[in-house]
Every structure is written in structure tokens, then in C-alpha cells.
Short mmCIF file of C-alpha atoms and ligand atoms in Angstrom, two decimals:
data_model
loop_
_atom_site.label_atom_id
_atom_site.label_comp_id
_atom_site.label_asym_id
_atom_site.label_seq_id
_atom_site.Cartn_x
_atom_site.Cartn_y
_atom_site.Cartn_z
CA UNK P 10 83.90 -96.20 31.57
CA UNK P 11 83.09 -99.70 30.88
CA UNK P 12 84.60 -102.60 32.74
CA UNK P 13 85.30 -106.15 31.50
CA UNK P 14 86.34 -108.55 33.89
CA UNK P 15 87.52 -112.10 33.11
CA UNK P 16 89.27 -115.00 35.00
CA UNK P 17 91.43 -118.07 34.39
CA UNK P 18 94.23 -119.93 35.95
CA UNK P 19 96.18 -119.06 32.76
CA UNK P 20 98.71 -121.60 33.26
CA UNK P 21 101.87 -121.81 30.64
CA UNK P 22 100.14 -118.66 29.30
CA UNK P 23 99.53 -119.75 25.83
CA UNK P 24 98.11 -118.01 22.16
CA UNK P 25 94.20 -119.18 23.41
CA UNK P 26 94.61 -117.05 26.53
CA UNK P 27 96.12 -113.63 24.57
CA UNK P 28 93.12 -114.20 22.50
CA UNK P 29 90.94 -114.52 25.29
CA UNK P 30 91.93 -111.53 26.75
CA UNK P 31 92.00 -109.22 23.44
CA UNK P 32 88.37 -110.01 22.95
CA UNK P 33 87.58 -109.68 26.37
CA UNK P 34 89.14 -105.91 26.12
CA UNK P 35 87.62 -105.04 22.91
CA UNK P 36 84.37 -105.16 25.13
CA UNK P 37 85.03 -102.49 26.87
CA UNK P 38 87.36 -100.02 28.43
CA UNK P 39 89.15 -101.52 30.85
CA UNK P 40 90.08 -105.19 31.28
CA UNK P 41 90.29 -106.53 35.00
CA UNK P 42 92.04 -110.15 34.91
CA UNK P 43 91.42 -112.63 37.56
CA UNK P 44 94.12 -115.25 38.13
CA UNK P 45 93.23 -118.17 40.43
CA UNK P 46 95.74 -118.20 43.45
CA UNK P 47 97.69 -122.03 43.53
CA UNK P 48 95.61 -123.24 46.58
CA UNK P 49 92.16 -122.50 44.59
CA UNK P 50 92.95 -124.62 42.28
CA UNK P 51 94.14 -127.23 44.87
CA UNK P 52 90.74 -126.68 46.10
CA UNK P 53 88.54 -127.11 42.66
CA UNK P 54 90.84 -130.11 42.39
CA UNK P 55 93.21 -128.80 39.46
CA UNK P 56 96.44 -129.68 41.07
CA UNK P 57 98.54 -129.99 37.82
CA UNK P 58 99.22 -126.52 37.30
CA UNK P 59 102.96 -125.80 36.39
CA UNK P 60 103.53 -122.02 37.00
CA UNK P 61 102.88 -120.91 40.42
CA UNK P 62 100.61 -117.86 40.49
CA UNK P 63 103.05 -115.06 40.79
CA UNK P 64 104.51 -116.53 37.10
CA UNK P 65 100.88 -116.79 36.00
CA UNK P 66 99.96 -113.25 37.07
CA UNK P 67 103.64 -112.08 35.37
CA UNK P 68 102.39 -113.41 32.32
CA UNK P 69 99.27 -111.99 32.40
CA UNK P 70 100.89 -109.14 33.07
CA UNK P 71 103.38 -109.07 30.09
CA UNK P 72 100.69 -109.45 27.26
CA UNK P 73 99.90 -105.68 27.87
CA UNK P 74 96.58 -106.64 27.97
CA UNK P 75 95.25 -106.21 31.06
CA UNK P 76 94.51 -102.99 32.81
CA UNK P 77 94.37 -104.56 36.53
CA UNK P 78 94.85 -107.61 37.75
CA UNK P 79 93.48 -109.56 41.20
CA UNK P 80 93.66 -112.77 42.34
CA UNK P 81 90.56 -115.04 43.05
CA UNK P 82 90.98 -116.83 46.09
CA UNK P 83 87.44 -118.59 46.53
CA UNK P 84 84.50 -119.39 45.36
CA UNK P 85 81.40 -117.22 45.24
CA UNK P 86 84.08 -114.16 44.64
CA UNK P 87 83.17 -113.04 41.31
CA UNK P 88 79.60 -111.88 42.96
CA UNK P 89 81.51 -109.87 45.03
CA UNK P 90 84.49 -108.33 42.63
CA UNK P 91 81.14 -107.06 40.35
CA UNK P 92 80.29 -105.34 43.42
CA UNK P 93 83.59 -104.05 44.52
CA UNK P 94 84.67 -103.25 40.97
CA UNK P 95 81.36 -101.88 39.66
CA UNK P 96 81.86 -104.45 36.98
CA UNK P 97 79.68 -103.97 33.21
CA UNK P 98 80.52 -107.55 31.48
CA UNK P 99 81.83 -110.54 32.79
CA UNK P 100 83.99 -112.30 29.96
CA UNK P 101 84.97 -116.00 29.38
CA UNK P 102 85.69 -118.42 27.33
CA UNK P 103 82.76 -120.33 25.49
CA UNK P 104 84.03 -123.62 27.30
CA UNK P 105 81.85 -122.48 29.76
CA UNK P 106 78.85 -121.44 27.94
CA UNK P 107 76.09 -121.23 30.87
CA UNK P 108 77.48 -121.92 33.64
CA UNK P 109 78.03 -118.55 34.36
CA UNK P 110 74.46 -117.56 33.74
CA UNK P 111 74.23 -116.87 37.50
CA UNK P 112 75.90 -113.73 37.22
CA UNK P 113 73.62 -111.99 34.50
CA UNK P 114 71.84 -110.63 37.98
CA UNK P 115 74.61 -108.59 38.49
CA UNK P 116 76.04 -107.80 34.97
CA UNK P 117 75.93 -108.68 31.24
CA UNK P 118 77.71 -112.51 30.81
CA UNK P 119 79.56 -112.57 27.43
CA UNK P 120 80.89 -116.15 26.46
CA UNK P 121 83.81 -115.38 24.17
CA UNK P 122 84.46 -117.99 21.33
CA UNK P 123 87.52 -120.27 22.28
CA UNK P 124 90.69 -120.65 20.51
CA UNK P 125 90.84 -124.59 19.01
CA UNK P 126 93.39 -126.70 19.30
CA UNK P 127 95.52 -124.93 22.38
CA UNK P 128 95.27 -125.50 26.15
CA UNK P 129 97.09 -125.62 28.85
CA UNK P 130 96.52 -129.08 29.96
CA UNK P 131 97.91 -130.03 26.19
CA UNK P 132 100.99 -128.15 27.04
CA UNK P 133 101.45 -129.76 30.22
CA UNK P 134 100.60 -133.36 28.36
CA UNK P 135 103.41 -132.72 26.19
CA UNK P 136 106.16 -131.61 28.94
CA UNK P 137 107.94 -134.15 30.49
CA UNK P 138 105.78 -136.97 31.99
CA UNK P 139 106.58 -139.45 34.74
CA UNK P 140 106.32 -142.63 33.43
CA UNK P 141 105.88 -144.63 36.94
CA UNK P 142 106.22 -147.88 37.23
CA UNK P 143 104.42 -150.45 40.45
CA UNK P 144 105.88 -152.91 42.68
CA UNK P 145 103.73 -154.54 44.31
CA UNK P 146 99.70 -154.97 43.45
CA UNK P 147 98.43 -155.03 47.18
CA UNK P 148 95.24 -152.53 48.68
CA UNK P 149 97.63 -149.24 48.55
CA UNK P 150 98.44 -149.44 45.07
CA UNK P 151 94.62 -150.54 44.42
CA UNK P 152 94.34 -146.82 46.03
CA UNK P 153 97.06 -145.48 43.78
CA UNK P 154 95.91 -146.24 40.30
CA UNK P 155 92.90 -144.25 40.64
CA UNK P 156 94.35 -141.48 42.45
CA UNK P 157 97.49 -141.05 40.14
CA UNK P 158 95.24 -140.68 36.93
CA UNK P 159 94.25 -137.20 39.12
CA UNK P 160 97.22 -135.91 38.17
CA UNK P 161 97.92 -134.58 34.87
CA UNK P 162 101.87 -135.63 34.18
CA UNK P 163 101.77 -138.92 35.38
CA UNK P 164 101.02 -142.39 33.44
CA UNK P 165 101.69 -146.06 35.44
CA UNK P 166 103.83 -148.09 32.34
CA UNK P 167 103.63 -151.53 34.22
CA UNK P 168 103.72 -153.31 37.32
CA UNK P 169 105.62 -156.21 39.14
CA UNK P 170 104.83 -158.64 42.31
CA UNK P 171 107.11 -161.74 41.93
CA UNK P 172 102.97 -163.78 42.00
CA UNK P 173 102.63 -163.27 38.58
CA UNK P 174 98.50 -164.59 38.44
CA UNK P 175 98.24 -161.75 41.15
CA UNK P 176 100.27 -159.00 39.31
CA UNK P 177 98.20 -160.37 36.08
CA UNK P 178 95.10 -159.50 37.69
CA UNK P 179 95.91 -156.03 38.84
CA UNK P 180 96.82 -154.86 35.30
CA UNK P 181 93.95 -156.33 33.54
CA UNK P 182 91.68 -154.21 35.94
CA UNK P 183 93.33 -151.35 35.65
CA UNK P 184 94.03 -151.61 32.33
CA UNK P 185 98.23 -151.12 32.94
CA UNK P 186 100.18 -152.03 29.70
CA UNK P 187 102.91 -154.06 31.08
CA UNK P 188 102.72 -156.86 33.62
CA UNK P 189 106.43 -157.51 34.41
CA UNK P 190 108.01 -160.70 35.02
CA UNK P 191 110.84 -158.66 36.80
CA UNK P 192 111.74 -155.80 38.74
CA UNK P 193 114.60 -154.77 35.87
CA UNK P 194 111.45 -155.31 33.03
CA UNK P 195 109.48 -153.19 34.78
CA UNK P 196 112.37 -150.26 34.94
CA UNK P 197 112.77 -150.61 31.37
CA UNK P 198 109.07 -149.10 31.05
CA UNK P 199 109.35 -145.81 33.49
CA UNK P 200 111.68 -143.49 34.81
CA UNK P 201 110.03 -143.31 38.78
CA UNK P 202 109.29 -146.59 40.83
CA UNK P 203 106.09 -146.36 43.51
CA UNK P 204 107.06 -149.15 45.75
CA UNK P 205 104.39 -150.62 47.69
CA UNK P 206 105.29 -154.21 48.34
CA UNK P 207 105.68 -155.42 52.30
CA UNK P 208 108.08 -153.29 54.19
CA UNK P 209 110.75 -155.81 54.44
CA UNK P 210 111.30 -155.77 50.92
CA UNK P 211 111.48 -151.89 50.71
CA UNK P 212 115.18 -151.44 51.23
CA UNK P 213 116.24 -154.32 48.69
CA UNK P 214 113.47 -152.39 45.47
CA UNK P 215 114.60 -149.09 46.79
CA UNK P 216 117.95 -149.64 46.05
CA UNK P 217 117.82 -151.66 42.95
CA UNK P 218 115.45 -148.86 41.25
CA UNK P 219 117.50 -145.51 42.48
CA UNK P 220 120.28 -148.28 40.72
CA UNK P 221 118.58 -148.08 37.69
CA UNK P 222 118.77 -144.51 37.37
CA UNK P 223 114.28 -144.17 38.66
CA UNK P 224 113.13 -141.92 40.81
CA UNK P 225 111.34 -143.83 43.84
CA UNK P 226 108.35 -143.09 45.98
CA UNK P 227 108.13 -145.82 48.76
CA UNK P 228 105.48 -146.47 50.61
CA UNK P 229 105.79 -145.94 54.45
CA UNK P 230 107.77 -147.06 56.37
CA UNK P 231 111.03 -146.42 53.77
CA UNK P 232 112.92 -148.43 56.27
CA UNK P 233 113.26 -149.68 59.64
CA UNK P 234 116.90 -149.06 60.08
CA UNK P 235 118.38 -145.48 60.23
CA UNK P 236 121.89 -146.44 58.26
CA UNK P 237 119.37 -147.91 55.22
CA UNK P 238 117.79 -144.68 55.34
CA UNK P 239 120.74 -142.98 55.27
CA UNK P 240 122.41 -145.27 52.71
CA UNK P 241 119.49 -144.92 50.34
CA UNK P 242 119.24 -141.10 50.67
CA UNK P 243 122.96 -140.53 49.27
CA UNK P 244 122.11 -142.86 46.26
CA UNK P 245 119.46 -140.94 45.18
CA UNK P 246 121.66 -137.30 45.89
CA UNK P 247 124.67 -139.47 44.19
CA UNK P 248 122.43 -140.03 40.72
CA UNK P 249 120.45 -137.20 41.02
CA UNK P 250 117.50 -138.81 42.16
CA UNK P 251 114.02 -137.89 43.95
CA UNK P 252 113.20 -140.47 46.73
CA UNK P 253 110.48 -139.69 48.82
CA UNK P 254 108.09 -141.02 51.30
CA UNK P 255 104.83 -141.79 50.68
CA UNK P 256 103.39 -139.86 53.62
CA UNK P 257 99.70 -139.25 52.22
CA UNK P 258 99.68 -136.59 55.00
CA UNK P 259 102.92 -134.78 55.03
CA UNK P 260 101.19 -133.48 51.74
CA UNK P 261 97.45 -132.81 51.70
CA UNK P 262 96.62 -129.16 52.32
CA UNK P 263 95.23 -129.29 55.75
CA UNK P 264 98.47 -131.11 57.57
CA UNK P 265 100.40 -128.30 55.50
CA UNK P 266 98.71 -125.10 56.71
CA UNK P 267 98.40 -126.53 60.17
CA UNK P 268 102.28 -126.26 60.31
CA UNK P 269 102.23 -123.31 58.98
CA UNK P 270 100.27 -121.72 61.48
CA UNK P 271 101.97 -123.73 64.44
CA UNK P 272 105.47 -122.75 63.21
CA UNK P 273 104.47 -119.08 62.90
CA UNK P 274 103.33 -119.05 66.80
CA UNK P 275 99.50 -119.61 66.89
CA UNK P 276 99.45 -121.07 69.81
CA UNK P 277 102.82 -119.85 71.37
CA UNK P 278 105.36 -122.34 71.91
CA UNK P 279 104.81 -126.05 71.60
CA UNK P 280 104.94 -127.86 74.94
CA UNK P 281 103.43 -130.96 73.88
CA UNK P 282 102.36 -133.03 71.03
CA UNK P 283 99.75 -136.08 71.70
CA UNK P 284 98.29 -138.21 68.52
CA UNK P 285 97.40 -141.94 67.82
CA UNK P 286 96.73 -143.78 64.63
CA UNK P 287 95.08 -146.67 65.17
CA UNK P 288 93.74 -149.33 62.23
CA UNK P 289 92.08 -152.89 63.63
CA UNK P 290 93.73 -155.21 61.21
CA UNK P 291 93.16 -158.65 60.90
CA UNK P 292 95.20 -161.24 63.29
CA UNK P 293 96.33 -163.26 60.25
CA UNK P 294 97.00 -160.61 57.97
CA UNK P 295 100.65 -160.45 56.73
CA UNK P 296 101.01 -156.62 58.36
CA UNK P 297 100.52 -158.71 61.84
CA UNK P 298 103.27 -161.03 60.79
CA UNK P 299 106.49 -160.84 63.13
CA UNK P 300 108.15 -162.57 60.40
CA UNK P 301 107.30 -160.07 56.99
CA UNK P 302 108.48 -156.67 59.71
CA UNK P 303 104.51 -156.56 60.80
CA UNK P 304 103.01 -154.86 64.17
CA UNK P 305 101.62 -151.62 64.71
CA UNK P 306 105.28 -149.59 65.58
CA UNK P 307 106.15 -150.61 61.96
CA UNK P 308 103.11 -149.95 60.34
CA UNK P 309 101.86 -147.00 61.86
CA UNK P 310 104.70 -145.18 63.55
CA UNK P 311 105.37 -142.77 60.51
CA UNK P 312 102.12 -141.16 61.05
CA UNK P 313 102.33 -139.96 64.17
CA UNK P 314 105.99 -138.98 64.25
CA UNK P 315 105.31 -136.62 61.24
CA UNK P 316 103.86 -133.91 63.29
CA UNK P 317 106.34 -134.26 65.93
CA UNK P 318 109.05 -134.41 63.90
CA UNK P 319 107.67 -131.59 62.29
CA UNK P 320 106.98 -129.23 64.96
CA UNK P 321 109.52 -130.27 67.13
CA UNK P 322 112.87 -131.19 65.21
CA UNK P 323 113.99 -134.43 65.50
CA UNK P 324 116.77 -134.18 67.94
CA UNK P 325 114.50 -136.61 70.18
CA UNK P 326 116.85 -136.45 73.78
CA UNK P 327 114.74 -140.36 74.84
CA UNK P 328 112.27 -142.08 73.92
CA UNK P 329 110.29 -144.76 76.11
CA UNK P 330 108.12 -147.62 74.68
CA UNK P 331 105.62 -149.57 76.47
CA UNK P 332 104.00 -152.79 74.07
CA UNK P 333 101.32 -154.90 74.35
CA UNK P 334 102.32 -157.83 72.19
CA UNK P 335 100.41 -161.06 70.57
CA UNK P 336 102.01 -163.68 68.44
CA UNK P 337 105.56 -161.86 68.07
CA UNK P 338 104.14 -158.70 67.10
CA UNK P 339 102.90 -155.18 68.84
CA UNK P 340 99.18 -155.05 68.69
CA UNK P 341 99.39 -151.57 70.33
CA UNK P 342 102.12 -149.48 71.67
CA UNK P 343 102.78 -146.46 73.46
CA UNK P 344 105.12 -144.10 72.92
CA UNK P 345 106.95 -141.29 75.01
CA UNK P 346 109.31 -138.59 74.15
CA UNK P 347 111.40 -135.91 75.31
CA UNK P 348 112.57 -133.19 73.77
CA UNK P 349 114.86 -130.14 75.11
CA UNK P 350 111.65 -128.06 76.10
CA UNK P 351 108.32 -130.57 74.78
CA UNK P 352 107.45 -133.54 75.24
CA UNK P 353 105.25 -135.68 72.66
CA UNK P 354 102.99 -138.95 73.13
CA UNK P 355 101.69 -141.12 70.77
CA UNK P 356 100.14 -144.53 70.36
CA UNK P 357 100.11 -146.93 67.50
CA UNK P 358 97.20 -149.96 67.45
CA UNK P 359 96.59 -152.64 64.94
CA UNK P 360 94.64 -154.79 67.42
CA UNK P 361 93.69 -152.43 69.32
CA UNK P 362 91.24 -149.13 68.58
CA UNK P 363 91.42 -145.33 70.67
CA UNK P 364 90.63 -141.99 69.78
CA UNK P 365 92.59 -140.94 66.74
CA UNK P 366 92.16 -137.48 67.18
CA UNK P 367 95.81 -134.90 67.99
CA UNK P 368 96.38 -131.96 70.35
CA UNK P 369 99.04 -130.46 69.99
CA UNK P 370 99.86 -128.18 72.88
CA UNK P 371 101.28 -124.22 73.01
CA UNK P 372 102.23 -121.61 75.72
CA UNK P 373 99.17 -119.53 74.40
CA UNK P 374 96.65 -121.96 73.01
CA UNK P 375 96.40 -125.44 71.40
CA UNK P 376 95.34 -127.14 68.20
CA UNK P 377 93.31 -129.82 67.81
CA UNK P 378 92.97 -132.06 65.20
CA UNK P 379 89.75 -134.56 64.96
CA UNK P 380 90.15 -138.60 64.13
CA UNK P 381 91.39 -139.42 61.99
CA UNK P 382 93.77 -136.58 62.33
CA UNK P 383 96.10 -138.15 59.79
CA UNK P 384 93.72 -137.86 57.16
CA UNK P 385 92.97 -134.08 58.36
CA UNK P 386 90.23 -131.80 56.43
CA UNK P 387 89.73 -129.40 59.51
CA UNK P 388 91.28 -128.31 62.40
CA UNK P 389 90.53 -126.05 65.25
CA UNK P 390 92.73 -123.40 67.22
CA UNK P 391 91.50 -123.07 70.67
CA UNK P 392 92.37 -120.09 73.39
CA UNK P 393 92.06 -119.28 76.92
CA UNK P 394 89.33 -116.44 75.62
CA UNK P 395 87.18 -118.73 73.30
CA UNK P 396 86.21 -115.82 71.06
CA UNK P 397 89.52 -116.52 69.46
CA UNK P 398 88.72 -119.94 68.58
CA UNK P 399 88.93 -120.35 65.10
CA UNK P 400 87.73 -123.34 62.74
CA UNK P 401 90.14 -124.11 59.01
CA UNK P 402 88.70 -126.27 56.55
CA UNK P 403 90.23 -127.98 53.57
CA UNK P 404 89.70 -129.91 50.87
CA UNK P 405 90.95 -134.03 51.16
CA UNK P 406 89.95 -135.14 47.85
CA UNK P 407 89.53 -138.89 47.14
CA UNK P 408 91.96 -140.82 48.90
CA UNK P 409 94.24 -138.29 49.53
CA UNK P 410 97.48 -140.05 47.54
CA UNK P 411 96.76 -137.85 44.43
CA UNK P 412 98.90 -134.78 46.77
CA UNK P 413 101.70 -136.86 47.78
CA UNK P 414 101.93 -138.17 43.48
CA UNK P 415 101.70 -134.54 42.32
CA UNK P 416 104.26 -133.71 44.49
CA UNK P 417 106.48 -136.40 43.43
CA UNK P 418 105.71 -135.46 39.98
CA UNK P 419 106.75 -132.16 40.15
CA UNK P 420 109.94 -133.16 42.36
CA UNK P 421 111.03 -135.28 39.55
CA UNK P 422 110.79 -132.79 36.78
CA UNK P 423 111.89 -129.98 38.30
CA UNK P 424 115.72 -131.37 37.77
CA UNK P 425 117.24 -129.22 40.52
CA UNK P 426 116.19 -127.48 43.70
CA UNK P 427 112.84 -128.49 45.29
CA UNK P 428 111.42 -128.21 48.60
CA UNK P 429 110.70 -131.52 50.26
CA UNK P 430 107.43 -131.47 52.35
CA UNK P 431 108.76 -134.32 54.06
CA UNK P 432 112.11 -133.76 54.22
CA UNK P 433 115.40 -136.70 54.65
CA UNK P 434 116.20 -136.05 57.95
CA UNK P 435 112.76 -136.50 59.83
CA UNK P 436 112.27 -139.66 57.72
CA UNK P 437 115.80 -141.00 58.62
CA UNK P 438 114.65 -140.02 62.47
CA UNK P 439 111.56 -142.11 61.94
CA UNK P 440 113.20 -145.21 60.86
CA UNK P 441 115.65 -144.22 64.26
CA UNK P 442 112.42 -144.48 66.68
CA UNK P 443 111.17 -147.74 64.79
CA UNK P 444 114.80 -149.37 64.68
CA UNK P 445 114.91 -148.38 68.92
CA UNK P 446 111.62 -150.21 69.28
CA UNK P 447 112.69 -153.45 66.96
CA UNK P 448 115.99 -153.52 69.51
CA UNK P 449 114.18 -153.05 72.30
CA UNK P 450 115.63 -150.02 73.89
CA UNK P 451 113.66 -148.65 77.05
CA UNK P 452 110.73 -150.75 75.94
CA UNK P 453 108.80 -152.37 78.28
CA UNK P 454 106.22 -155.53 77.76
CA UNK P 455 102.75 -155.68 79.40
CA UNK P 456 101.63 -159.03 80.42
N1 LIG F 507 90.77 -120.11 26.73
C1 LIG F 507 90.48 -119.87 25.38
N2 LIG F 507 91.02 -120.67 24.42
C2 LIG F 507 91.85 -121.70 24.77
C3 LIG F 507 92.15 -121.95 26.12
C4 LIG F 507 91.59 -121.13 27.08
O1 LIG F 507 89.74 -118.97 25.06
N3 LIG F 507 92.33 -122.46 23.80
C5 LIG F 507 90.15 -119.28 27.74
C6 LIG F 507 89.26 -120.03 28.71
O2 LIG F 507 87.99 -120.27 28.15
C7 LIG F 507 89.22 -119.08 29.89
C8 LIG F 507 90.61 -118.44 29.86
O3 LIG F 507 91.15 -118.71 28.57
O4 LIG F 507 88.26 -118.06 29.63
C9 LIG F 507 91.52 -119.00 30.92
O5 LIG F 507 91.43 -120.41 30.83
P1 LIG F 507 92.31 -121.47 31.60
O6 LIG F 507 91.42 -122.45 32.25
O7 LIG F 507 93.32 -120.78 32.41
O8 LIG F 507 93.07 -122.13 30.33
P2 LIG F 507 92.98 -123.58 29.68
O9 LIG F 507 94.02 -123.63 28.61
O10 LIG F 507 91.57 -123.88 29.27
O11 LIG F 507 93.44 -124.46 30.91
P3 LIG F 507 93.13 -126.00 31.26
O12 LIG F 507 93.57 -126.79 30.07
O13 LIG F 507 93.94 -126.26 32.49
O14 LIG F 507 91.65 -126.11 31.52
#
């Protein structure tokens, strides 16, 4: 008997993949299909695909076509599915004419001519797109251009800053098609809002663009008061809205599967939580200004809190501060908590530097997380018996905001349920910790 085998993502299965697979079968006897698994293609950096892969292997499925079908999980696994399967021809499509030429070691490498004028990114091009408009043009949304242009349903309509030479400047260089002169022109181009303008001003944009019917991703911190979290959260469940947070590591893959693992008892029972996130900033730059919401509880808080909130719910019993402060701002703070049965620690610095790395502790081993942890790409689980110890690596491509945008894209169009990585309550809770540290509750001042 001779066996084909081919592989693909095979995303919105579409008339060029039946063909594919038809031609692939006619080589032989029996067709094996190999359909990437979703966090594959998160790892080769595809992270527009619509189907998840048990609708992509159900459509591969339905087109009768295929004889047996596996998933491909990594790269390098073909070599070893020719083995396993006792494979005669590999089979693809000529869009990849030699660069499968590797294989021909192990079996005969057909390139199959490719269907014009079908794919699935054109399918996904011509599904509803996100149309996102930018307030503010400052270094994050510098970051953001770029990044968003990784992901496949999203195009940035326009920006605003109220300094129009500035906001005139950022669209020339990144070519953006509409340089607002206000915040209601700019929602006439889009239907989501990235804000990224100075904290302060996030409640006031947040508002007005859920008020104009956008979605909104805000930049972190949403807000520093719990009832404006609160406040904006039913106005985007009262229009049907997606807000969300944008935490660049509530969503990269690493952060993700390192909850995973904690909440399914790799280490045992969290005791203890300990992370810092510190960034030397400049004394005169506005995110030091006491006046524009600046110091390092505000600007950095939402990192670390993410994990404990996370891990440890956010019904926080107290919460201790101790500041070291310089012209009306925090230049680095300190941070204890208590919950029923852990206890989490975690510093904040923006004129101050320590070691960025997070442990988080368990009744049977702990994790730990090198600096920057909030920008993870590996972690390690370590045990009494290290033989256990085990090592994860991940992908963190670019700058990391292209997860948190696909994410937002895919919140936005799916027009109904949808699991929030991040979800309302722990970012209402954050704005709680940071309002209790603006009103000085249990916080004490070093000299
Ligand atoms: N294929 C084809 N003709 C097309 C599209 C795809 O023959 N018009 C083939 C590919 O060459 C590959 C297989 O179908 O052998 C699965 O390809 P996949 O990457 O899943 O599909 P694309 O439509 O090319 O997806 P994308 O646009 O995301 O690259």
C-alpha cells in the first residue's frame, strides 16, 4: 500500500484545500492529513487563524478525503511521522516548491500545483475587520503600529493626540490615513479605539469611545479608581461592547501555560507569590509626574498583580504599602498582601532597579520565572527531587502586543460569548490596590 501524507493548517477549509487533498490521494492509496494544532501556529507566528483546530480537523474530516488524520504539534515532526507511518510521498502545495527538499532522504517530495486565486488568508481579509482607531501617538503606540500589522484582521484608520504637529508626525511615518483633529473624527473612521494617551485621561476616552458604539483596548492602567472600572465595564456589557486591558502579558503564550500548569497543581498549592517590575524612567518624564497620575504604583502595578490576581483570586483580605517617594511621586514601592491561605509580595520601581525575576511558591514545588518575568519566554518548575525539574519554552515574538491585538480582534468579532484572558473582575481589583495606595491606606513613607 502506498501512503501519501500532506499537511496544512487548512483554515476556513476552502475549494484550494479539497483540491489539494484530491491530488494528494490520487498519489497513492491512502491519504494521511496533518493539521497544525492552534499553538503551532502561534509558534511559526500565524496567529490569525479563525477555526480552532478541532473545526479545522472536522473539516478535513468532512471532505471524505482523507483516510487518517494527525495533528502536527512541532517542528522537525514530519521526519518522524515518515518514520512512524512508513510514509511513500510527502505531498504539498507548490507554494512551497523546495523547501521541503529535506525530506527526499526519507521519501519521494511531490509539490502539487496550487489552486489560484483562493486562500485562506483572502477569506479571512474579507471577514469582518477591525478598523482601530489611536489615541494618543506616544512610545506604546510607536510599539503598536508595527505589531498590529502582525495580525491579519486588523487595519489602524487614523489617529488623535489633541498636539496636532505631534499626531501629524506619527501618521506620516506610519503611513495612517487619517490624522484627526478630534476624538469624535477619529470614531467616525473605526469601530475599536486603542487608547494609549497618559493614564489620567483614560477614563474620560474610555467612556466617550464605548459612547460611540467602539470597542476599546486601553492601555494599562484602565483606571485608578475601582467605581470607574466598574462604571466603564457595564457600558461596554450595556452596548455590547469588548473593553479590555492592554496587558501585553495576560496574553502571550508563556504567562498563559504557566497558569495553566499552576492552576492544575504543579506545584501543589500556592502559598506565596513574589514578583517586581521595575523600569528606570527618567526624573522629568511625564510618567514621574504627580500631577499627569505618574509614579511607579500607577505605572507598573498591573503587572505584577496579574499573576496574583490570577493564581490567587482577588478577594485580597489587606494589603500594606511601604513608598519611597521623590517630587510627589513613588519612585519605588513595596507591596504586601494577604490572602485567606497565601500571601503575595511585589515591588514596583521607576527610579529605582531590582531583580525582575517571580517565584511563585507551592506546597510541592515552585515556579520560577526569570527577569523580566513579565515579558516571559521560559519558565522553570522546580522540586524537592531535582530530577523533576522541568524547563517550558515559548515563543515572545516582536514586542509581544501583536497577542494581546489578536485577541482583541477576535473578541470583537466574535459578537457573543468569549473568554477573557484577563478577565473584569481582576482588572477592577487592580484599579482597587492602586486607588488604596493613591488614598494612602496602610501605606507607610520612608524618609
Ligand atoms: N493550497 C492549495 N491551493 C490554495 C491554498 C492552499 O493547494 N489555493 C494548499 C497549500 O499549498 C497546502 C495546503 O493547501 O499544501 C494547506 O495550506 P494552508 O496553508 O492551510 O492554506 P492557505 O490557504 O495557503 O493558508 P494561508 O493563506 O493562511 O497561508
Amino acid at each position: 500500500m502506498k501512503k501519501v501524507i500532506t499537511y496544512g493548517t487548512f483554515d476556513l477549509l476552502h475549494q484550494g484545500h479539497i483540491n489539494l487533498l484530491r491530488r494528494a490521494k490520487e498519489l497513492g492509496d491512502w491519504l494521511i492529513v496533518g493539521v497544525t494544532t492552534d499553538n503551532f501556529d502561534l509558534e511559526r507566528g500565524k496567529l490569525n487563524t479563525c477555526d480552532n483546530v478541532m473545526d479545522r480537523i472536522e473539516a478535513v474530516r468532512a471532505t471524505g478525503l482523507a483516510d487518517q488524520i494527525i495533528i502536527e504539534e512541532y517542528r522537525g515532526q514530519k521526519i518522524d511521522d515518515i518514520h512512524k507511518y512508513g510514509v511513500d510521498i510527502f505531498a504539498i502545495g507548490s507554494d512551497w516548491e523546495g523547501y521541503f527538499d529535506y525530506l527526499k532522504e526519507f521519501c519521494q517530495v511531490v509539490y502539487l500545483p496550487r489552486t489560484q486565486g483562493i486562500s485562506s488568508t483572502m477569506l479571512r481579509e474579507e471577514q469582518a475587520k477591525l478598523r482601530i482607531g489611536i489615541i494618543g501617538t506616544g512610545g506604546i503606540a510607536r510599539r503598536f503600529v508595527p505589531e498590529s500589522a502582525c495580525v491579519n484582521s486588523v487595519a489602524i484608520t487614523g489617529a488623535y493626540n489633541p498636539d496636532k504637529a505631534e499626531c501629524e508626525a506619527f501618521c506620516s511615518e506610519f503611513g495612517i490615513p487619517l490624522c484627526a483633529a478630534s476624538a469624535e473624527e477619529l470614531y467616525g473612521s473605526c469601530n475599536a479605539v486603542y487608547v494609549a494617551s497618559p493614564h489620567y485621561t483614560h477614563y474620560d476616552y474610555v467612556k466617550s469611545a464605548l459612547g460611540a458604539g467602539k470597542h476599546v483596548l486601553c492601555e494599562t492602567p484602565l483606571v485608578l479608581e475601582k467605581d470607574q472600572a466598574v462604571e466603564l465595564f457595564a457600558l461596554a456589557r450595556e452596548k455590547g461592547l469588548v473593553l479590555m486591558m492592554a496587558h501585553k502579558t495576560a496574553y502571550c503564550p508563556a504567562f498563559g501555560h504557566l497558569v495553566t500548569l499552576l492552576q492544575s497543581g504543579a506545584i501543589g498549592e500556592i502559598v506565596d507569590i513574589k514578583a517586581a517590575t521595575t523600569t528606570i524612567t527618567d526624573l522629568g518624564s511625564e510618567k514621574m509626574d504627580s500631577a499627569r497620575s505618574g509614579g511607579s504604583m500607577n505605572e507598573n502595578a498591573c503587572f505584577p498583580l496579574l499573576p496574583i490576581f490570577h493564581l490567587l483570586g482577588t478577594d485580597c483580605r489587606d494589603t500594606f504599602f511601604i513608598a519611597r517617594m521623590k517630587g510627589g511621586v513613588d519612585i519605588y514601592t513595596k507591596v504586601i498582601m494577604m490572602f485567606d491561605s497565601a500571601s503575595a509580595s511585589f515591588e514596583v520601581g521607576l527610579g529605582a532597579k531590582t531583580e525582575g525575576s517571580m517565584v511563585v511558591s507551592g506546597t510541592k514545588g515552585y515556579a520560577y520565572v526569570p527577569a523580566p518575568w513579565w515579558k516571559t519566554d521560559y519558565f522553570e518548575l522546580r522540586y524537592e527531587d531535582q530530577n523533576q525539574n522541568k524547563k517550558y519554552f515559548y515563543p515572545f515574538a516582536g514586542e509581544g502586543l501583536r497577542y494581546e491585538i489578536k485577541e482583541f480582534a477576535s473578541a470583537a468579532v466574535a459578537q457573543g460569548y468569549f473568554y477573557s484572558k484577563l478577565p473584569e473582575k481582576e482588572i477592577i481589583a487592580m484599579a482597587g490596590i492602586q486607588q488604596a495606595f493613591n488614598a494612602g491606606q496602610n501605606l507607610r513613607i520612608l524618609k
